Amino acid sequence: MPWNIILLLGGGFALASGSEASGLSKWLGESLAPLQSIPPFGISLLLCLLVGTFTECSSNTATTTLFLPILASMATAIGLHPLYVMLPCTICASLAFMLPVATPPNAIVFSYGNLKVMDMVKAGFMLNMIGILTINLGINTWGDAMFQLSTFPDWANITHGTKP
């Protein structure tokens, strides 16, 4: 395995582990509490756009490892089912279509020299938008039916099991 792949993945894991151990993930999640005034569909859509943009410049694994603890803290802080934001954002981390550095297949296609970066950005942007909208449609229809996303689960309640 090439060293650059090991460093890319390892760096993402180290960044996520450091942000979790230092409390940065929890702080960021709690600082996103003003999103509570936005409807859940809008929150999911905004966060999917953020993750979809971020994953263009880093690996999918590093993106999800970094964002999922932050999203979990944010969801519990605003009383939203954690899977409602974590599931679509995890899937959106795979929507890396715009840049040659986003995934190895993109780099391989770009290396042949027949495409310009702008060609990839134009096609990739549309694919990202279609993907984000489809994922959010799915989470609000099938996801709600399968995971009861409209209710806050007992397992996510951080005060559950503690005495008053």
Protein backbone atom coordinates (compact mmCIF):
# COMPACT_ATOMS: atom_id res chain seq x y z
CA MET A 1 0.00 0.00 0.00
CA PRO A 2 1.42 3.43 -0.90
CA TRP A 3 2.56 5.67 1.95
CA ASN A 4 0.44 8.58 0.79
CA ILE A 5 -2.73 6.51 1.29
CA ILE A 6 -1.60 5.43 4.75
CA LEU A 7 -0.80 9.02 5.70
CA LEU A 8 -4.12 10.28 4.32
CA LEU A 9 -6.18 7.75 6.25
CA GLY A 10 -4.01 7.90 9.36
CA GLY A 11 -4.13 11.69 9.41
CA GLY A 12 -7.92 11.63 9.23
CA PHE A 13 -8.14 9.10 12.07
CA ALA A 14 -5.67 11.11 14.18
CA LEU A 15 -7.61 14.33 13.58
CA ALA A 16 -10.90 12.70 14.54
CA SER A 17 -9.41 11.02 17.61
CA GLY A 18 -7.81 14.26 18.76
CA SER A 19 -11.02 16.23 18.34
CA GLU A 20 -12.94 13.59 20.30
CA ALA A 21 -10.37 13.30 23.13
CA SER A 22 -9.98 17.06 23.52
CA GLY A 23 -13.73 17.67 23.69
CA LEU A 24 -13.69 19.66 20.45
CA SER A 25 -16.36 17.41 18.88
CA LYS A 26 -18.69 17.92 21.84
CA TRP A 27 -18.07 21.68 21.90
CA LEU A 28 -18.69 22.02 18.15
CA GLY A 29 -21.83 19.92 18.41
CA GLU A 30 -23.18 22.06 21.23
CA SER A 31 -22.25 25.26 19.41
CA LEU A 32 -24.46 24.14 16.52
CA ALA A 33 -27.49 24.27 18.86
CA PRO A 34 -28.86 27.43 17.14
CA LEU A 35 -29.75 25.13 14.24
CA GLN A 36 -32.68 24.04 16.40
CA SER A 37 -34.75 26.86 14.90
CA ILE A 38 -34.37 25.35 11.42
CA PRO A 39 -36.71 22.48 10.43
CA PRO A 40 -35.04 19.03 10.62
CA PHE A 41 -35.16 18.62 6.83
CA GLY A 42 -33.20 21.87 6.45
CA ILE A 43 -30.64 20.81 9.06
CA SER A 44 -30.06 17.53 7.27
CA LEU A 45 -29.79 19.25 3.91
CA LEU A 46 -27.31 21.88 5.17
CA LEU A 47 -25.12 19.31 6.90
CA CYS A 48 -25.14 17.05 3.82
CA LEU A 49 -23.97 20.00 1.72
CA LEU A 50 -21.19 20.67 4.25
CA VAL A 51 -20.03 17.05 4.35
CA GLY A 52 -20.35 16.68 0.57
CA THR A 53 -18.13 19.73 0.08
CA PHE A 54 -15.60 18.66 2.71
CA THR A 55 -15.22 15.16 1.26
CA GLU A 56 -14.01 16.61 -2.04
CA CYS A 57 -10.72 17.52 -0.34
CA SER A 58 -10.26 14.61 2.08
CA SER A 59 -10.91 10.90 2.17
CA ASN A 60 -14.40 9.57 2.82
CA THR A 61 -13.19 7.73 5.91
CA ALA A 62 -11.50 10.79 7.38
CA THR A 63 -14.58 12.92 6.70
CA THR A 64 -16.99 10.56 8.45
CA THR A 65 -14.61 9.90 11.32
CA LEU A 66 -14.29 13.64 11.90
CA PHE A 67 -17.93 14.66 11.44
CA LEU A 68 -19.94 11.86 13.06
CA PRO A 69 -19.03 12.66 16.69
CA ILE A 70 -19.80 16.33 16.04
CA LEU A 71 -23.15 15.46 14.46
CA ALA A 72 -24.05 13.12 17.33
CA SER A 73 -23.34 15.85 19.90
CA MET A 74 -25.31 18.39 17.90
CA ALA A 75 -28.31 16.09 17.50
CA THR A 76 -28.51 15.29 21.20
CA ALA A 77 -28.08 18.98 22.09
CA ILE A 78 -31.09 20.01 19.97
CA GLY A 79 -33.22 16.92 20.70
CA LEU A 80 -33.07 15.47 17.18
CA HIS A 81 -32.70 11.75 16.47
CA PRO A 82 -28.93 11.30 15.92
CA LEU A 83 -29.44 8.96 12.98
CA TYR A 84 -31.47 11.66 11.22
CA VAL A 85 -28.30 13.65 10.56
CA MET A 86 -25.62 10.97 10.88
CA LEU A 87 -27.01 8.55 8.32
CA PRO A 88 -27.42 10.97 5.40
CA CYS A 89 -24.10 12.68 6.14
CA THR A 90 -22.32 9.32 6.17
CA ILE A 91 -23.73 8.50 2.76
CA CYS A 92 -22.96 12.02 1.47
CA ALA A 93 -19.31 11.50 2.36
CA SER A 94 -19.21 9.12 -0.61
CA LEU A 95 -20.30 11.83 -3.05
CA ALA A 96 -16.83 12.85 -4.18
CA PHE A 97 -17.28 13.48 -7.89
CA MET A 98 -15.94 16.97 -8.53
CA LEU A 99 -12.17 17.01 -8.07
CA PRO A 100 -9.36 14.69 -9.19
CA VAL A 101 -8.03 14.47 -5.61
CA ALA A 102 -11.38 13.34 -4.19
CA THR A 103 -11.01 9.63 -4.97
CA PRO A 104 -8.48 7.39 -6.71
CA PRO A 105 -10.90 6.69 -9.62
CA ASN A 106 -11.23 10.44 -10.21
CA ALA A 107 -7.45 10.77 -10.25
CA ILE A 108 -7.10 7.89 -12.71
CA VAL A 109 -9.66 9.39 -15.11
CA PHE A 110 -8.04 12.83 -14.85
CA SER A 111 -4.54 11.44 -15.40
CA TYR A 112 -5.35 10.43 -18.99
CA GLY A 113 -5.40 14.12 -19.90
CA ASN A 114 -8.71 14.16 -21.78
CA LEU A 115 -10.55 16.07 -19.05
CA LYS A 116 -9.99 19.45 -17.48
CA VAL A 117 -10.72 20.14 -13.84
CA MET A 118 -13.65 22.37 -14.84
CA ASP A 119 -15.18 19.48 -16.83
CA MET A 120 -15.08 17.33 -13.71
CA VAL A 121 -16.44 20.14 -11.52
CA LYS A 122 -19.40 20.80 -13.83
CA ALA A 123 -20.44 17.15 -14.03
CA GLY A 124 -19.54 16.42 -10.41
CA PHE A 125 -21.49 19.37 -9.03
CA MET A 126 -24.69 18.15 -10.66
CA LEU A 127 -24.07 14.59 -9.44
CA ASN A 128 -23.46 15.88 -5.90
CA MET A 129 -26.68 17.93 -5.90
CA ILE A 130 -28.74 15.03 -7.26
CA GLY A 131 -27.16 12.70 -4.69
CA ILE A 132 -27.75 15.04 -1.75
CA LEU A 133 -31.39 15.63 -2.71
CA THR A 134 -32.00 11.91 -3.26
CA ILE A 135 -30.40 10.97 0.07
CA ASN A 136 -32.49 13.57 1.91
CA LEU A 137 -35.64 12.39 0.18
CA GLY A 138 -34.82 8.84 1.22
CA ILE A 139 -34.09 9.72 4.85
CA ASN A 140 -37.39 11.59 5.14
CA THR A 141 -39.44 8.75 3.63
CA TRP A 142 -37.89 5.32 4.07
CA GLY A 143 -35.54 6.36 6.85
CA ASP A 144 -38.36 7.71 8.98
CA ALA A 145 -40.42 4.59 8.42
CA MET A 146 -37.54 2.21 9.18
CA PHE A 147 -35.84 3.99 12.09
CA GLN A 148 -38.66 6.10 13.64
CA LEU A 149 -36.57 9.25 13.12
CA SER A 150 -39.35 11.60 14.21
CA THR A 151 -38.91 10.62 17.87
CA PHE A 152 -35.88 11.11 20.10
CA PRO A 153 -34.64 7.65 21.15
CA ASP A 154 -33.98 6.58 24.75
CA TRP A 155 -30.52 5.28 23.86
CA ALA A 156 -29.43 8.78 22.79
CA ASN A 157 -30.61 10.48 25.98
CA ILE A 158 -27.42 11.40 27.84
CA THR A 159 -29.34 11.91 31.09
CA HIS A 160 -31.01 8.49 30.84
CA GLY A 161 -30.21 6.31 33.83
CA THR A 162 -28.91 9.11 36.05
CA LYS A 163 -30.61 10.08 39.31
CA PRO A 164 -32.02 13.60 39.62
